Coordinates of C-alpha atoms and ligand atoms in Angstrom, one line a residue:
M27 CA 19.1 6.6 4.5
T28 CA 18.2 4.2 7.3
T29 CA 15.6 6.4 9.0
A30 CA 12.8 8.7 8.0
V31 CA 11.3 11.5 10.1
V32 CA 7.5 11.2 9.9
A33 CA 5.3 13.6 11.8
G34 CA 8.4 14.5 13.8
V35 CA 9.0 10.9 14.8
E36 CA 12.2 9.1 13.7
V37 CA 11.3 5.7 12.1
D38 CA 13.9 3.1 11.1
T39 CA 13.2 2.1 7.6
R40 CA 15.1 -1.2 7.7
H41 CA 14.0 -4.7 8.6
W42 CA 14.3 -6.0 12.1
I43 CA 15.9 -9.4 12.1
G44 CA 17.4 -11.3 15.0
G45 CA 17.7 -8.2 17.0
Q46 CA 19.5 -6.3 14.3
R47 CA 18.5 -3.7 11.8
V48 CA 19.1 -5.1 8.3
E49 CA 19.2 -3.0 5.1
S50 CA 18.2 -4.2 1.6
A51 CA 19.8 -3.1 -1.6
T52 CA 16.6 -1.7 -2.9
T53 CA 13.7 0.3 -1.4
F54 CA 10.0 0.9 -1.8
E55 CA 8.2 4.1 -0.9
T56 CA 5.2 4.8 1.3
V57 CA 3.0 7.7 0.3
S58 CA 0.8 9.7 2.6
P59 CA -2.8 9.6 1.4
L60 CA -3.5 13.0 3.1
D61 CA -1.5 14.8 0.4
G62 CA 0.1 12.3 -1.9
T63 CA 3.7 13.0 -0.7
V64 CA 6.3 10.3 -0.3
I65 CA 7.0 10.1 3.5
A66 CA 9.6 7.3 3.6
H67 CA 11.6 4.8 1.6
L68 CA 11.9 1.4 3.2
S69 CA 14.1 -1.6 2.7
R70 CA 12.5 -3.9 0.2
G71 CA 12.8 -7.4 1.4
G72 CA 12.8 -10.7 -0.5
Q73 CA 13.7 -14.3 -0.2
A74 CA 17.1 -13.6 1.5
E75 CA 15.7 -11.4 4.2
V76 CA 12.8 -13.8 4.8
D77 CA 15.3 -16.7 5.1
A78 CA 17.3 -14.7 7.6
A79 CA 14.2 -13.7 9.6
V80 CA 12.8 -17.3 9.7
A81 CA 16.2 -18.6 10.8
A82 CA 16.4 -16.0 13.5
A83 CA 12.8 -16.9 14.7
K84 CA 13.6 -20.6 14.6
A85 CA 16.7 -20.1 16.7
A86 CA 14.9 -17.9 19.2
F87 CA 12.0 -20.3 19.5
V88 CA 14.2 -22.7 21.6
G89 CA 14.5 -20.2 24.4
W90 CA 11.2 -18.3 24.1
S91 CA 9.1 -21.5 24.1
Q92 CA 10.8 -22.6 27.2
T93 CA 10.4 -19.3 29.0
S94 CA 7.9 -19.7 31.7
P95 CA 4.4 -18.3 31.0
A96 CA 4.7 -15.9 33.9
D97 CA 8.0 -14.5 32.4
R98 CA 6.6 -14.3 28.9
A99 CA 3.5 -12.5 30.3
A100 CA 5.7 -10.0 32.2
I101 CA 7.6 -9.1 29.1
L102 CA 4.4 -8.7 27.0
H103 CA 3.0 -6.3 29.7
Q104 CA 6.2 -4.3 29.3
V105 CA 5.6 -4.2 25.5
A106 CA 2.1 -2.9 26.3
D107 CA 3.6 -0.3 28.6
G108 CA 6.0 0.8 25.8
V109 CA 3.1 1.1 23.4
E110 CA 1.1 3.2 25.9
A111 CA 4.1 5.5 26.4
R112 CA 4.3 6.1 22.7
I113 CA 0.6 6.4 21.8
E114 CA 1.0 9.9 20.5
E115 CA 3.9 9.1 18.2
L116 CA 2.3 5.9 17.0
S117 CA -0.9 7.7 16.3
Q118 CA 0.8 10.6 14.4
V119 CA 2.8 8.2 12.2
E120 CA -0.1 5.9 11.5
T121 CA -2.3 8.8 10.5
L122 CA 0.2 10.1 8.0
D123 CA 0.9 6.6 6.7
N124 CA -2.6 5.2 6.1
G125 CA -4.8 8.3 6.5
S126 CA -7.1 7.1 9.3
L127 CA -8.3 9.6 11.8
L128 CA -5.8 10.8 14.4
R129 CA -8.4 11.0 17.1
S130 CA -9.4 7.3 16.5
H131 CA -5.7 6.3 16.7
R132 CA -5.2 8.2 19.9
R133 CA -8.4 7.1 21.7
G134 CA -9.3 3.8 20.3
V135 CA -6.8 2.0 18.1
M136 CA -3.5 2.5 19.9
P137 CA -4.9 1.7 23.4
R138 CA -6.3 -1.5 21.8
V139 CA -2.8 -2.3 20.4
A140 CA -1.5 -2.2 24.0
M141 CA -4.5 -4.4 25.0
N142 CA -3.6 -6.9 22.4
F143 CA -0.5 -7.7 24.4
R144 CA -2.0 -7.3 27.9
F145 CA -5.1 -9.4 27.3
F146 CA -3.3 -12.4 25.8
A147 CA -0.5 -12.2 28.5
D148 CA -3.2 -12.4 31.1
H149 CA -5.2 -15.1 29.3
L150 CA -2.0 -17.2 29.0
L151 CA -1.8 -17.5 32.7
E152 CA -5.4 -18.6 33.0
L153 CA -5.3 -21.2 30.2
S154 CA -6.4 -24.6 31.6
H155 CA -8.6 -27.5 31.0
P156 CA -9.7 -29.7 33.8
D157 CA -8.0 -33.1 33.8
F158 CA -10.5 -35.9 33.2
E159 CA -10.5 -39.6 33.6
T160 CA -10.8 -42.5 31.2
R161 CA -11.1 -45.9 32.9
G162 CA -8.8 -44.8 35.7
H163 CA -6.4 -43.0 33.4
R164 CA -5.9 -39.3 33.7
N165 CA -6.1 -37.1 30.6
H166 CA -4.2 -33.8 30.8
V167 CA -4.6 -31.1 28.1
S168 CA -1.8 -28.7 27.4
W169 CA -1.1 -25.9 24.9
D170 CA 2.4 -26.4 23.5
P171 CA 4.1 -23.6 21.5
A172 CA 3.9 -24.5 17.8
G173 CA 7.0 -22.6 16.3
V174 CA 7.7 -19.9 13.9
T175 CA 4.6 -17.9 13.0
A176 CA 4.2 -15.8 9.8
I177 CA 1.9 -12.8 10.2
V178 CA 0.9 -11.0 7.1
T179 CA -1.5 -8.0 7.5
P180 CA -3.2 -5.2 5.6
W181 CA -3.1 -1.4 5.8
N182 CA -6.6 -0.4 7.0
A183 CA -5.6 -0.7 10.7
P184 CA -2.0 -1.8 10.4
L185 CA -0.7 -1.9 13.9
M186 CA -3.9 -3.0 15.5
L187 CA -4.4 -5.9 13.1
A188 CA -0.7 -7.0 13.3
T189 CA -0.7 -7.0 17.1
W190 CA -4.0 -8.8 17.4
R191 CA -2.0 -11.7 15.9
I192 CA 1.5 -10.9 17.3
G193 CA 0.1 -10.6 20.9
P194 CA -1.3 -14.1 21.2
A195 CA 1.4 -15.7 19.1
L196 CA 4.1 -14.4 21.4
A197 CA 2.0 -15.2 24.5
A198 CA 1.7 -18.8 23.2
G199 CA 5.4 -19.1 23.1
N200 CA 5.8 -18.8 19.4
T201 CA 8.3 -16.6 17.6
V202 CA 7.1 -14.3 14.8
V203 CA 8.1 -13.0 11.4
A204 CA 5.7 -10.1 10.6
K205 CA 5.3 -8.7 7.0
P206 CA 3.6 -5.3 7.3
P207 CA 1.5 -3.9 4.5
E208 CA 3.5 -2.0 1.9
W209 CA 1.0 0.9 1.9
A210 CA 1.4 1.5 5.7
P211 CA 4.5 -0.2 7.0
L212 CA 5.9 2.4 9.4
T213 CA 4.4 1.6 12.8
A214 CA 5.5 -2.0 12.6
S215 CA 9.1 -0.6 12.7
L216 CA 8.3 1.4 15.8
L217 CA 6.8 -1.7 17.4
A218 CA 10.1 -3.5 16.8
D219 CA 11.9 -0.8 18.8
I220 CA 9.3 -0.9 21.5
A221 CA 9.5 -4.7 21.9
H222 CA 13.3 -4.6 22.0
D223 CA 13.3 -1.8 24.7
A224 CA 10.7 -3.9 26.6
G225 CA 13.2 -6.8 26.8
L226 CA 11.8 -9.2 24.2
P227 CA 14.7 -11.4 23.4
D228 CA 16.4 -11.1 20.0
G229 CA 14.7 -13.1 17.2
V230 CA 11.4 -13.5 19.0
L231 CA 9.8 -10.8 16.9
N232 CA 11.1 -10.1 13.4
V233 CA 9.8 -7.6 10.9
V234 CA 10.5 -8.0 7.1
Q235 CA 9.4 -5.0 5.1
G236 CA 8.4 -5.3 1.4
L237 CA 5.8 -6.1 -1.2
G238 CA 3.4 -9.0 -0.9
T239 CA 4.7 -10.9 -3.9
E240 CA 8.4 -10.3 -3.0
A241 CA 8.5 -10.6 0.8
G242 CA 5.0 -12.1 1.7
A243 CA 5.1 -14.9 -0.8
P244 CA 8.4 -16.5 0.3
L245 CA 7.5 -16.1 3.9
V246 CA 4.3 -18.1 3.7
A247 CA 6.0 -20.7 1.5
H248 CA 8.8 -21.2 4.0
P249 CA 9.0 -24.8 5.2
D250 CA 10.1 -23.7 8.7
V251 CA 7.0 -21.6 9.3
R252 CA 4.6 -23.6 11.5
R253 CA 1.6 -21.2 11.5
I254 CA 0.4 -18.6 9.0
C255 CA -1.9 -15.8 10.0
F256 CA -3.2 -13.7 7.2
T257 CA -5.5 -10.8 7.2
G258 CA -6.4 -9.4 3.8
S259 CA -8.2 -10.1 0.6
V260 CA -9.7 -13.3 -0.7
P261 CA -7.5 -13.6 -3.8
T262 CA -4.3 -13.2 -1.8
S263 CA -5.7 -15.8 0.7
Q264 CA -6.0 -18.3 -2.2
R265 CA -2.4 -17.9 -3.1
I266 CA -1.3 -18.2 0.5
G267 CA -3.5 -21.2 1.0
A268 CA -1.8 -23.0 -1.9
S269 CA 1.7 -22.3 -0.3
A270 CA 0.4 -23.5 3.1
A271 CA -1.0 -26.6 1.6
A272 CA 2.4 -27.5 0.2
N273 CA 3.9 -27.5 3.7
V274 CA 0.7 -28.6 5.5
T275 CA 0.9 -25.4 7.6
P276 CA -2.2 -24.4 9.5
V277 CA -3.7 -21.1 8.5
S278 CA -5.9 -18.5 10.2
F279 CA -7.5 -16.3 7.6
E280 CA -9.4 -13.1 8.3
L281 CA -10.7 -11.9 4.9
G282 CA -13.1 -9.5 3.3
G283 CA -16.8 -8.9 3.9
K284 CA -20.0 -7.5 2.5
S285 CA -21.9 -7.4 5.7
P286 CA -25.6 -6.5 5.9
L287 CA -27.3 -3.9 8.1
L288 CA -30.9 -5.2 8.6
V289 CA -33.4 -2.6 9.7
F290 CA -36.8 -4.0 10.7
D291 CA -40.0 -2.0 10.7
D292 CA -40.1 -2.1 14.6
A293 CA -36.6 -0.6 14.8
N294 CA -35.7 2.6 16.6
L295 CA -35.0 4.5 13.4
D296 CA -32.7 7.1 15.0
L297 CA -30.5 4.3 16.2
A298 CA -30.6 2.6 12.8
V299 CA -29.6 5.8 11.1
E300 CA -26.8 6.4 13.5
L301 CA -25.5 2.8 12.9
A302 CA -25.8 3.2 9.2
V303 CA -23.8 6.4 9.0
E304 CA -21.1 4.8 11.1
Q305 CA -20.4 2.5 8.2
F306 CA -18.6 5.4 6.5
D307 CA -16.0 5.4 9.3
N308 CA -12.4 5.1 8.1
S309 CA -13.8 5.9 4.6
G310 CA -15.4 2.5 4.6
Q311 CA -12.0 0.7 4.8
V312 CA -13.3 -1.6 7.5
C313 CA -13.7 -5.3 6.9
L314 CA -16.6 -5.5 9.3
A315 CA -18.5 -2.6 7.8
A316 CA -22.2 -3.2 7.2
V317 CA -22.3 -1.8 3.7
R318 CA -25.5 -3.5 2.5
M319 CA -28.4 -1.6 4.1
L320 CA -31.5 -3.7 4.0
V321 CA -34.6 -1.9 5.2
Q322 CA -38.1 -3.3 5.7
E323 CA -40.7 -1.7 3.4
G324 CA -42.8 -0.1 6.1
V325 CA -40.0 2.2 7.2
Y326 CA -38.0 2.4 4.0
D327 CA -38.9 6.0 3.0
E328 CA -38.5 7.4 6.5
F329 CA -35.2 5.6 7.1
R330 CA -33.9 6.8 3.7
A331 CA -34.8 10.4 4.3
K332 CA -33.3 10.5 7.8
F333 CA -30.2 8.6 6.7
L334 CA -29.5 10.9 3.8
A335 CA -30.0 14.0 5.9
K336 CA -27.5 12.6 8.5
A337 CA -25.0 11.4 5.9
A338 CA -25.0 14.9 4.3
T339 CA -23.5 16.2 7.6
I340 CA -20.3 14.0 7.4
T341 CA -17.2 16.2 7.4
Q342 CA -14.5 15.0 5.1
G343 CA -11.0 16.5 5.5
D344 CA -7.6 16.2 7.0
S345 CA -7.5 13.2 9.3
R346 CA -5.5 15.1 11.9
D347 CA -8.3 17.6 12.4
E348 CA -10.6 16.8 15.3
A349 CA -13.6 18.0 13.4
T350 CA -13.0 15.5 10.5
D351 CA -15.3 12.5 10.3
I352 CA -13.7 10.7 7.4
G353 CA -10.3 11.1 5.7
P354 CA -8.9 9.9 2.4
L355 CA -8.6 6.4 0.9
V356 CA -5.2 4.8 1.5
S357 CA -3.6 5.1 -1.9
R358 CA -4.0 6.3 -5.5
T359 CA -4.3 2.6 -6.6
H360 CA -7.1 2.0 -4.1
F361 CA -8.8 5.3 -4.9
D362 CA -8.9 4.2 -8.6
R363 CA -10.2 0.8 -7.6
V364 CA -13.1 2.4 -5.6
D365 CA -13.8 4.9 -8.4
G366 CA -13.9 2.0 -10.9
F367 CA -16.7 0.2 -8.8
V368 CA -18.7 3.4 -8.6
N369 CA -18.4 4.2 -12.3
R370 CA -19.3 0.7 -13.4
A371 CA -22.4 0.7 -11.1
I372 CA -23.5 4.0 -12.6
A373 CA -22.9 2.6 -16.1
D374 CA -25.0 -0.4 -15.1
G375 CA -27.9 1.8 -14.2
A376 CA -27.7 2.0 -10.4
Q377 CA -28.9 5.3 -9.0
V378 CA -26.6 7.5 -7.0
I379 CA -28.5 9.0 -4.1
L380 CA -25.4 10.4 -2.3
G381 CA -21.9 11.3 -3.6
G382 CA -20.9 9.0 -6.4
E383 CA -17.6 10.8 -7.2
P384 CA -14.2 11.8 -5.7
N385 CA -14.0 14.8 -3.5
H386 CA -12.5 16.9 -6.4
E387 CA -12.1 20.1 -4.4
L388 CA -10.3 18.5 -1.5
N389 CA -8.1 16.5 -3.8
A390 CA -7.2 19.6 -5.8
A391 CA -6.4 21.5 -2.7
T392 CA -4.4 18.8 -0.9
G393 CA -3.1 16.3 -3.5
G394 CA -4.8 13.5 -1.4
F395 CA -7.1 10.7 -2.3
Y396 CA -10.5 11.7 -0.9
Y397 CA -13.7 10.0 -2.1
R398 CA -17.2 11.3 -1.2
P399 CA -19.5 9.1 0.9
T400 CA -21.6 7.3 -1.7
V401 CA -24.9 5.5 -1.7
F402 CA -26.5 3.4 -4.4
E403 CA -30.2 2.4 -4.8
G404 CA -32.1 0.7 -7.7
F405 CA -29.6 -1.9 -8.9
D406 CA -30.3 -5.5 -9.8
T407 CA -29.9 -8.3 -7.4
G408 CA -26.5 -9.8 -8.4
A409 CA -25.1 -6.4 -9.5
E410 CA -21.4 -6.1 -8.8
I411 CA -21.9 -3.1 -6.5
V412 CA -23.9 -5.3 -4.0
C413 CA -21.9 -8.5 -4.4
H414 CA -18.3 -7.4 -4.3
E415 CA -16.3 -5.8 -1.5
V416 CA -15.5 -2.2 -2.5
F417 CA -13.7 -1.3 0.7
G418 CA -14.5 2.3 0.3
P419 CA -17.2 4.8 1.5
V420 CA -19.8 3.1 -0.7
L421 CA -23.1 1.7 0.7
T422 CA -26.1 0.2 -1.0
L423 CA -29.7 0.6 0.0
Q424 CA -32.5 -2.0 -0.7
S425 CA -35.9 -2.8 0.8
F426 CA -37.3 -6.1 1.8
A427 CA -40.9 -7.2 2.6
T428 CA -40.9 -9.9 5.3
E429 CA -38.5 -11.1 8.0
E430 CA -38.0 -14.2 5.8
D431 CA -37.0 -12.0 2.8
G432 CA -34.7 -9.9 5.0
V433 CA -32.8 -12.9 6.3
A434 CA -32.5 -14.4 2.8
M435 CA -31.1 -11.1 1.4
A436 CA -28.7 -10.8 4.3
N437 CA -27.4 -14.3 3.7
D438 CA -27.3 -13.9 -0.1
T439 CA -23.5 -13.3 -0.2
D440 CA -20.3 -15.3 -0.5
Y441 CA -19.0 -13.6 2.6
G442 CA -20.0 -14.1 6.2
L443 CA -17.9 -11.8 8.4
A444 CA -20.5 -9.9 10.3
A445 CA -24.1 -8.8 10.4
T446 CA -25.9 -6.0 12.2
L447 CA -29.7 -5.9 12.9
V448 CA -31.9 -3.2 14.3
T449 CA -35.2 -4.3 15.8
G450 CA -37.4 -3.4 18.8
D451 CA -38.5 -7.0 19.2
R452 CA -36.2 -9.2 21.3
D453 CA -37.8 -12.5 20.0
R454 CA -37.2 -11.4 16.5
A455 CA -33.6 -10.5 17.4
E456 CA -33.0 -14.0 18.7
R457 CA -34.7 -15.6 15.7
V458 CA -32.9 -13.6 13.1
S459 CA -29.5 -13.7 14.6
A460 CA -29.7 -17.5 14.8
R461 CA -30.3 -17.7 11.1
L462 CA -27.7 -15.2 9.9
R463 CA -24.5 -16.7 8.5
A464 CA -21.8 -14.5 10.1
G465 CA -18.9 -14.7 12.5
T466 CA -20.3 -11.8 14.5
V467 CA -23.8 -10.6 14.8
W468 CA -24.5 -7.2 16.4
I469 CA -28.1 -6.5 17.6
N470 CA -28.9 -2.8 18.0
C471 CA -25.2 -2.0 18.3
F472 CA -22.1 -2.1 16.1
F473 CA -18.4 -2.8 16.5
V474 CA -18.5 -3.9 20.2
R475 CA -15.5 -6.2 20.3
D476 CA -14.2 -8.2 23.3
L477 CA -10.8 -9.9 23.0
S478 CA -12.2 -12.9 24.8
A479 CA -14.9 -13.4 22.1
P480 CA -14.4 -15.7 19.1
F481 CA -13.7 -13.6 16.0
G482 CA -13.5 -14.7 12.4
G483 CA -15.5 -15.1 9.2
S484 CA -17.8 -17.7 7.7
G485 CA -17.9 -18.4 4.0
R486 CA -15.3 -16.5 2.0
S487 CA -14.6 -14.2 5.0
G488 CA -12.1 -16.5 6.5
I489 CA -10.9 -19.7 8.0
G490 CA -10.8 -20.2 11.8
R491 CA -11.6 -18.2 14.9
E492 CA -9.3 -16.2 17.2
G493 CA -9.9 -14.4 20.5
G494 CA -9.5 -15.8 24.0
T495 CA -8.7 -19.5 24.1
W496 CA -9.5 -19.8 20.4
S497 CA -6.3 -17.9 19.7
F498 CA -4.2 -20.3 21.8
D499 CA -5.9 -23.3 20.1
F500 CA -4.6 -21.9 16.8
Y501 CA -1.1 -20.8 17.8
C502 CA -0.4 -23.9 19.9
D503 CA -0.1 -27.6 19.3
V504 CA -2.9 -28.7 21.7
K505 CA -1.8 -31.9 23.3
N506 CA -3.5 -34.6 25.4
S507 CA -1.3 -36.6 27.7
V508 CA -2.9 -39.8 29.1
F509 CA -1.4 -41.0 32.4
A510 CA -1.9 -44.6 33.4
P511 CA -3.4 -45.3 36.9
K512 CA -1.0 -45.1 39.8
G513 CA 0.7 -48.5 40.3
W514 CA 1.5 -49.0 36.7
N515 CA 5.0 -47.5 36.8
Ligands
NAD1 P1 -4.2 -7.8 0.3 O1 -4.6 -9.2 0.3 O2 -3.9 -7.2 -1.0 O3 -2.8 -7.7 1.2 C1 -2.7 -8.0 2.5 C2 -1.3 -8.4 2.9 O4 -0.9 -9.5 2.1 C3 -0.3 -7.2 2.5 O5 0.7 -7.2 3.6 C4 0.3 -7.7 1.2 O6 1.6 -7.3 1.1 C5 0.3 -9.2 1.5 N1 0.4 -10.0 0.2 C6 0.0 -9.7 -1.0 N2 0.2 -10.7 -1.9 C7 0.8 -11.7 -1.1 C8 1.3 -13.0 -1.5 N3 1.2 -13.5 -2.7 N4 1.8 -13.8 -0.5 C9 1.9 -13.3 0.8 N5 1.5 -12.1 1.1 C10 0.9 -11.3 0.2 O7 -5.3 -7.0 1.1 P2 -5.3 -5.5 1.4 O8 -5.8 -4.8 0.2 O9 -4.0 -5.0 1.9 O10 -6.4 -5.4 2.5 C11 -7.8 -5.2 2.3 C12 -8.5 -6.5 2.6 O11 -8.3 -7.0 3.9 C13 -10.0 -6.4 2.4 O12 -10.5 -7.5 1.7 C14 -10.5 -6.4 3.8 O13 -11.8 -6.8 4.0 C15 -9.5 -7.4 4.5 N6 -9.5 -7.2 5.9 C16 -10.0 -8.2 6.7 C17 -10.0 -8.1 8.1 C18 -10.7 -9.2 9.0 O14 -10.4 -9.2 10.1 N7 -11.4 -10.1 8.4 C19 -9.5 -7.0 8.7 C20 -9.0 -6.0 7.9 C21 -9.0 -6.1 6.5

């Protein structure tokens, strides 16, 4: 079988290498978290498929890197058109594959996938740095394509996270070998079709399906790979970093988080509650989620009561239903991992003030992997539940006394991806945001993302920044050419 029909959409289950579909001798399966059924068997790539894909990307780099920026941009806009034309199919397939909400895919995620190509196509045409002079010499800065780029991504927003790297890499003139997540690999295959139909030359984008250890590991270790983009967990980044070090390959790492939501006693509490409940979106499988709620003592009780009342209204169910607020966790393995965190926290004496268990009824009725929105209170500083990334619908609630204490608690983490603060005092907002260690700070808002803004994590949340020109700085070899004064030639 070389195709699967998923949500009525035919998806090729083979790799996409050098403009050809390539089949492996063995397969792996992807399971829908909505009901636990196997929805496709995909080619299971390894060293041989990776070697072929990197060779194809290397060969295609010669032509693509020399294609004019205007022509590259035009093709990327056509890719974006192709994505927009297939938003419904992409949304349906992604929802069955990773369990995220269909309405979010339709209205937010897939339009953003198209934007990932459009924005960087346009930005490429605006890239410039003014020439400057040194003792009569002219310095000229250029962004030269770097070469084959390996892109390894996770399952929580598979196509959005992959294209947020693929878009700028291709715009920069690089060629790409993408390794999609094994728990949600299907939309990457549809993207290969879309890119091909849009006129992207063969070998410029390659997709190798497979497991991290079998397909991801040889890809990031390949000596012909000139950039590695990884989005995923800290332990995997450590393995990839070791491979990258062996070849001195530059990396861009977007990793986990344990971000704080700071609520000060001058905050608009309705807004604070709204932002807090939002952290359950995608069943908490969001790297940026502000899962540590830190609330100033004066408003703690009122916030707690309002938050619990609002959280109790969250509707959990089939992700294709418009009325559903949150769906399942992505896989049985991840479900067990989240359940393990919850059970250990309970055993350690933390108090459950919401949820604290799987959604047994829904799981029995559907066969899916649903976990109830869960909140803990009354645990020790340093407890696993408040230090480690759970990546599920699990929040913690703590109080703090002074602004100083709040900042200290917010920064008391190995991570530094994002922070959200809610306050009615602009001066406090400036003061506190300046002191938070995070790649992004949101003040009285959450998840407002602009593709021209720098994005990335501090601490163990990552290495590097992407977005706008920062992306091109990473994907390119930035070069300075110094021209002698006229009359020297
Ligand atoms: P993961 O690290 O297990 O896997 C991510 C990808 O790496 C998958 O495609 C996997 O196949 C691949 N992989 C695994 N082992 C590999 C190896 N040895 N060599 C090469 N590739 C390998 O992470 P996950 O569980 O899929 O994703 C969840 C994590 O991703 C969370 O920590 C989350 O916070 C993080 N994340 C971060 C961002 C961000 O922008 N900072 C965004 C989304 C998710």
